[in-house]
Coordinates of C-alpha atoms in Angstrom, one line a residue:
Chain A
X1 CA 94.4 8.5 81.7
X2 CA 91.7 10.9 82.1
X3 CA 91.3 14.2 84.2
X4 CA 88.2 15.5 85.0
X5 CA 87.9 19.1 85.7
X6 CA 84.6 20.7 87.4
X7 CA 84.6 24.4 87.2
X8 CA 81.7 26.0 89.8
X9 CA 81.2 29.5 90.6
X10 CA 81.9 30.7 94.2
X11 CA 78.9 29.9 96.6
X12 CA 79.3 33.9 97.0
X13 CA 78.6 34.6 93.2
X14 CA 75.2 35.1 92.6
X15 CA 74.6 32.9 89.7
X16 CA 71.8 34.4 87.3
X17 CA 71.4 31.2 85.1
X18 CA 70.9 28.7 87.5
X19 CA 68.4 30.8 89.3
X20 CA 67.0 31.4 85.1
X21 CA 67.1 27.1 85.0
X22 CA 65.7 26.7 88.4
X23 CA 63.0 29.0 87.6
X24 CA 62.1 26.9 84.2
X25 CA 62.6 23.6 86.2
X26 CA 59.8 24.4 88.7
X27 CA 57.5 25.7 85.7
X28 CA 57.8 21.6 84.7
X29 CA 56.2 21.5 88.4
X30 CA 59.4 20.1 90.1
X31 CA 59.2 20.7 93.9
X32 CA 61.2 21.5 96.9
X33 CA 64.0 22.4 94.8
X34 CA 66.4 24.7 96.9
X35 CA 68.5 25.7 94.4
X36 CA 70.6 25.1 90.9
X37 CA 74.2 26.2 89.7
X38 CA 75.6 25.9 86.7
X39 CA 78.9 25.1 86.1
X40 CA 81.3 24.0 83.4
X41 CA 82.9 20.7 82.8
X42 CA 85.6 19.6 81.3
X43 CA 87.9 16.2 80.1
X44 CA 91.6 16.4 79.3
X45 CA 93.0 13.2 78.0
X46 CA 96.6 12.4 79.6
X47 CA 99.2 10.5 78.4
X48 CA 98.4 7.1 79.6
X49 CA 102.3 6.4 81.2
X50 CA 102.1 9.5 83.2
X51 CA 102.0 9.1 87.1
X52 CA 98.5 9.9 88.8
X53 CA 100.1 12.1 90.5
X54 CA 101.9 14.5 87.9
X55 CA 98.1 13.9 86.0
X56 CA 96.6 15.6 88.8
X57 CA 99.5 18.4 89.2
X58 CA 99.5 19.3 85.6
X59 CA 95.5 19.0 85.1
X60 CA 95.4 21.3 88.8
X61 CA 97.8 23.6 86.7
X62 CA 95.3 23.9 83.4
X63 CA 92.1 24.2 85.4
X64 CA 93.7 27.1 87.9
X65 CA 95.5 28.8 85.0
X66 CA 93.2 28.5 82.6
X67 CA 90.0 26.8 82.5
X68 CA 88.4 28.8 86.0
X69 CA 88.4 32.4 87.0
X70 CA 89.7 32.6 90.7
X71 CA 87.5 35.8 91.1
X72 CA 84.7 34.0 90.5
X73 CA 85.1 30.6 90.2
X74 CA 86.1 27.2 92.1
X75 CA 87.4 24.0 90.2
X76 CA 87.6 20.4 91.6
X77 CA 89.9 17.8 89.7
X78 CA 89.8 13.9 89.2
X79 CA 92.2 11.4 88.0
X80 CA 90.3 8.4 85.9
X81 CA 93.0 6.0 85.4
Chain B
X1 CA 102.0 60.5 68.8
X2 CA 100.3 56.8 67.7
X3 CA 97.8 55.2 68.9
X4 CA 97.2 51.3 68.5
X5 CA 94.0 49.3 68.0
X6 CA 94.5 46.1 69.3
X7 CA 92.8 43.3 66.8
X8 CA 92.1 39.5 67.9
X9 CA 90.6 37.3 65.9
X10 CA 86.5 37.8 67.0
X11 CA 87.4 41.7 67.5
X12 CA 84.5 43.9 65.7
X13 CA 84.8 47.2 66.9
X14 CA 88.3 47.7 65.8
X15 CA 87.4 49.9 63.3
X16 CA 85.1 52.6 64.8
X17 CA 87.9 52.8 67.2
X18 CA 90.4 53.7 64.6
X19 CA 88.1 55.9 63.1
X20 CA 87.1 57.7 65.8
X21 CA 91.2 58.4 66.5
X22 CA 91.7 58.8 63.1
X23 CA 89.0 60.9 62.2
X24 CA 88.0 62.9 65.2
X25 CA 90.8 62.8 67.5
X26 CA 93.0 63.1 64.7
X27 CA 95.9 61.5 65.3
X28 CA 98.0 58.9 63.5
X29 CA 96.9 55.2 64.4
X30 CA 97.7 51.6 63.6
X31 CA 95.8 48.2 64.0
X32 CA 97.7 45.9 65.9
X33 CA 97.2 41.9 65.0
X34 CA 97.6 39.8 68.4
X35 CA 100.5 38.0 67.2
X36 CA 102.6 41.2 67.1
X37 CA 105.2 41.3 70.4
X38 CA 107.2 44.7 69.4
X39 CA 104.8 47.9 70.4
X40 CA 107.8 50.1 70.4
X41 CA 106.7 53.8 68.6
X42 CA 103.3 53.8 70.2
X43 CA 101.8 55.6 72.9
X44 CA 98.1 54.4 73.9
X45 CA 96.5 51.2 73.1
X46 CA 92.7 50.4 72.6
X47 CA 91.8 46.9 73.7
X48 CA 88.6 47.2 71.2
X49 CA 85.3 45.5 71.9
X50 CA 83.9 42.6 69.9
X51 CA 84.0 38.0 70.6
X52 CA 87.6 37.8 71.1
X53 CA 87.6 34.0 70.0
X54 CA 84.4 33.4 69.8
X55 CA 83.4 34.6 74.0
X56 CA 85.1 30.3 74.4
X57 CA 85.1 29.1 78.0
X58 CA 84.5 32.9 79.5
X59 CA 84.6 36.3 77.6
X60 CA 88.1 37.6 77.1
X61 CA 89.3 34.4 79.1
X62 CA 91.3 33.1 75.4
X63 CA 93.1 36.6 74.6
X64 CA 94.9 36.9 77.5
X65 CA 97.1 34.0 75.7
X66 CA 97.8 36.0 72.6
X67 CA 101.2 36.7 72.0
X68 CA 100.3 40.9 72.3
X69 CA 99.2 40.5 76.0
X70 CA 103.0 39.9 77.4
X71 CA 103.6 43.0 75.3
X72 CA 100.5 45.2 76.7
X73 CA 101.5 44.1 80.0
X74 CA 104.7 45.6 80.0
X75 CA 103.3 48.5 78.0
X76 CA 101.3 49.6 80.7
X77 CA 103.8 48.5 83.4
X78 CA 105.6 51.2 81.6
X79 CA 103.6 53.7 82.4
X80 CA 101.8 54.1 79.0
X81 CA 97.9 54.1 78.7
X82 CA 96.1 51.1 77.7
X83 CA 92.0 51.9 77.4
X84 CA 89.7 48.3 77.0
X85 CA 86.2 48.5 76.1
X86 CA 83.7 46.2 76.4
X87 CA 85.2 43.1 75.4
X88 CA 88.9 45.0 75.9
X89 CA 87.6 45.6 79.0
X90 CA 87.0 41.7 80.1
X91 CA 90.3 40.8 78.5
X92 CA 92.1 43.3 80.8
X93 CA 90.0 41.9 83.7
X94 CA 91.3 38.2 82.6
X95 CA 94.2 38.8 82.3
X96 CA 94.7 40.8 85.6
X97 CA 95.6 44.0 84.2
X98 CA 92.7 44.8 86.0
X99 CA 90.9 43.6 89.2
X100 CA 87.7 41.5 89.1
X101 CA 85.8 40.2 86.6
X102 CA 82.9 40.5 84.1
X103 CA 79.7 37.9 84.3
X104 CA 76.5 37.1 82.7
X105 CA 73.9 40.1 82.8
X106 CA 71.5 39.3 86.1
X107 CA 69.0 40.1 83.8
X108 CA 70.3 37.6 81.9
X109 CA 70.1 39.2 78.2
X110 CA 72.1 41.2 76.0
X111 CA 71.5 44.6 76.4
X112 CA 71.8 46.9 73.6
X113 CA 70.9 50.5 74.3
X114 CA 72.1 54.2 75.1
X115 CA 72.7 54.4 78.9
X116 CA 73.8 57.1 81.2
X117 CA 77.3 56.7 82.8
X118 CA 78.1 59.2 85.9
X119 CA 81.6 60.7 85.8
X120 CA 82.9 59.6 89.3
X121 CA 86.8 61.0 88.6
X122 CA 87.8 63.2 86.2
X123 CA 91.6 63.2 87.7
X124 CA 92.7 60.5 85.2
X125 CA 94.3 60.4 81.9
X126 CA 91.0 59.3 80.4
X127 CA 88.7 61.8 82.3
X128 CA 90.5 65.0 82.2
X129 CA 88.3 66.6 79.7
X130 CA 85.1 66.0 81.9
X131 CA 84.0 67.2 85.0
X132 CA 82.9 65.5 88.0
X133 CA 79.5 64.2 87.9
X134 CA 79.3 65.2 84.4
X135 CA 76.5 62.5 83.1
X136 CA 77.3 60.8 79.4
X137 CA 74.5 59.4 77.2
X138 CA 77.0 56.2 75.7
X139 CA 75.2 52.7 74.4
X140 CA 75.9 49.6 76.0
X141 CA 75.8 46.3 73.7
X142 CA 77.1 43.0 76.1
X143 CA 75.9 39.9 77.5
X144 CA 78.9 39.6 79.9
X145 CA 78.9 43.1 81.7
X146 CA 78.0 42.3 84.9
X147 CA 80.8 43.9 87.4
X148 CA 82.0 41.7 90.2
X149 CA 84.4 41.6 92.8
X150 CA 85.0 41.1 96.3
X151 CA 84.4 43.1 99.5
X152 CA 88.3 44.1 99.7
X153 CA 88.5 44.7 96.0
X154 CA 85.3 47.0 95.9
X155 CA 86.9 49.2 99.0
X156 CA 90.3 49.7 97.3
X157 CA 88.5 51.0 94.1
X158 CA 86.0 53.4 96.5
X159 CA 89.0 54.6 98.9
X160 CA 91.3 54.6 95.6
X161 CA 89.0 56.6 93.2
X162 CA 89.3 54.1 90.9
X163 CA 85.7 53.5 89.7
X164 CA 86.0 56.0 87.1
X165 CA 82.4 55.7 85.4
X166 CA 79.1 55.0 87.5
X167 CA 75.4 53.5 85.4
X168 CA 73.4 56.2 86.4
X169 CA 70.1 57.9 85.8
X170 CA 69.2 60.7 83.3
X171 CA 70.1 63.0 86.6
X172 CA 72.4 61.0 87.6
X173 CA 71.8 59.3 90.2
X174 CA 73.7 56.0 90.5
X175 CA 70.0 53.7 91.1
X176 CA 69.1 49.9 91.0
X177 CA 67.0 50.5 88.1
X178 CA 69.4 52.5 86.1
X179 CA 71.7 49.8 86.7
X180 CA 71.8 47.9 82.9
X181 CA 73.8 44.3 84.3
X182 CA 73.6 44.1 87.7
X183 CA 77.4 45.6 88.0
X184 CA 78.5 46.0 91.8
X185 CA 77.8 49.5 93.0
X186 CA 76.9 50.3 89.8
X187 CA 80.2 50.2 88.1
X188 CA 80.9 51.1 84.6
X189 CA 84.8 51.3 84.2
X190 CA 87.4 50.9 87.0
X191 CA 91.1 51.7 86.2
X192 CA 94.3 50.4 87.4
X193 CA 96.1 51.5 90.6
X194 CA 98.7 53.6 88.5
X195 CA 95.9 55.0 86.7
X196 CA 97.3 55.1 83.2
X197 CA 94.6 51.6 82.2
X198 CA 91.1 52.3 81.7
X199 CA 88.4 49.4 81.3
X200 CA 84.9 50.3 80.5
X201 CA 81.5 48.7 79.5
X202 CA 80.2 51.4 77.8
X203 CA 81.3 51.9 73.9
X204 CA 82.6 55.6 73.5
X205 CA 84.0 55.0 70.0
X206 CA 79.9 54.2 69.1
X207 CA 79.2 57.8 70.7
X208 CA 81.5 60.4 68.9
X209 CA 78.6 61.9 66.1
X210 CA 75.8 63.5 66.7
X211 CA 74.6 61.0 63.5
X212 CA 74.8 58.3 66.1
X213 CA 72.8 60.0 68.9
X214 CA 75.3 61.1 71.1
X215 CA 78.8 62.7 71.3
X216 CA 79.7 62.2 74.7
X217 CA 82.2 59.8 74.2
X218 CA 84.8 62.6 72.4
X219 CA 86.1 63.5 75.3
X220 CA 87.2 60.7 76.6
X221 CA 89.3 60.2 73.4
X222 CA 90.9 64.1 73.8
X223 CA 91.3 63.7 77.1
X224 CA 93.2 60.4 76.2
X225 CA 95.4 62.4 73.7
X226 CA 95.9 65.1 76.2
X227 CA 97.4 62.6 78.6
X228 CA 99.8 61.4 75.6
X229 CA 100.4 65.0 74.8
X230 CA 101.8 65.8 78.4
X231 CA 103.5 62.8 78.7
X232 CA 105.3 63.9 75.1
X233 CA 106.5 67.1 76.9
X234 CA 107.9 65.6 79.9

């Protein structure tokens, strides 16, 4: 069992890397690119005989407790099976 | 009186910290390893700047789980004075000693130089020694010092007098271009609702000879002990 933990900074967080990649992107001559965000992700590997759902509970608790800032940050979690 | 130095692994500026206590405050001081729970006997901490564990997943984001933080948290719940620099400073953000937090530079490098920092309150434990609007020449050296937090936050620190240092100009004036990170509103350190934790940017230990370019950050260090001293006579 896998969970997949995406760690993105709060659309109200200006984002000073992205905008640093974006800007390099368009130098390649990409167009009509609105915008880029970097973000962090990460894989925790789960006992495979745990229920999805106490995956998801404990892998909600890592990413909120540890792996994002709430000041700044938003996280998203998925269960691979 | 005793101070502390706190010391994780990736600290680096442990040192001039306990020298400049040592030497120039002089006062009796001990380095503290992270593992260490018991800070009974001591009176002010310094969360020392440096790479606590190597700046992994977000500066200061991996100290908050050393086994000293419990401790400091209760220390300064206790009314005793905890000061963070730099990096001390994002650990006490992470670990929510302090509000908001501390992002990449919007200019996006590390910036190593002597700033000016605007002395917006000079009613706190780490002030007292400085006047209001006193400007301090103290180098900055940080790739993470970028102040953020949100509108609510930002007000509680205004109404609250809790921004305690302001990037300013040589006349100090609190401008976009003397403005090193991009920090909100300019901020340089912020303190804790009680008053009695300080986190800064700014590396005061790095500006205590004249050798070094500046003395300016002296006082913060006897204003620190003058706090300890008053709280000794109470």
């Amino acid at each position: 069992m896998k969970a997949k933990v995406y760690v993105t900074l709060k659309p109200s967080v200006l984002d000073p890397q992205g905008k640093a990649i974006q800007h390099s992107v368009e130098l390649l001559g990409f167009e009509q690119i609105a915008d880029i965000r970097q973000g962090k992700y990460f894989e925790i590997a789960l006992d495979a005989d745990l229920s999805e759902n106490i995956a998801r509970q404990t892998a909600e608790r890592i990413a909120k407790d540890v792996l994002a800032n709430p000041v700044i940050e938003d996280y998203r979690v998925e269960i691979d099976r | 009186m005793k101070f502390g130095v706190v010391v994780f692994p990736g600290s680096n500026c442990d040192h001039d910290a306990y020298h400049v206590v040592s030497k120039h405050v002089g006062q009796p001081v001990d380095f503290i390893w992270h593992k260490q729970t018991d800070l009974s006997g001591y009176d002010a901490l310094i969360v020392p700047g440096g790479f606590s564990y190597g700046d992994y997943l977000r500066a200061g984001a991996l100290a908050r789980f050393s086994p000293v933080m419990k401790a400091i948290k209760d220390f300064a719940a206790a009314g005793k004075f905890v000061f963070g620099v730099c990096n001390g400073f994002q650990i006490l953000c992470e670990s929510g000693l302090l509000p908001g937090a501390l992002m990449r530079n919007s200019g996006l490098h590390f910036v190593c130089q002597h700033i000016n920092i605007r002395v917006e309150n000079e009613k706190t434990p780490f002030t007292s020694e400085l006047d209001a609007g006193e400007v301090l020449s103290i180098p900055i050296a940080h790739a993470e010092g970028n102040y953020v937090c949100d509108d609510l936050t930002l007000a509680e620190l205004e109404d609250n007098n809790r921004i305690i240092f302001r990037y300013c100009d040589e006349n100090g004036e609190p401008s976009n271009e003397a403005n090193p990170n991009g920090s909100r509103s300019n901020i340089a350190g912020i303190c804790n609702a009680e008053g009695n934790v300080l986190g800064m940017m700014p590396h005061p230990e790095r500006a205590c000879e004249e050798l070094l370019g500046s003395n300016d950050g002296r006082d913060i260090f006897r204003s620190l002990t003058k706090a300890v001293e008053r709280m000794e006579g109470k």
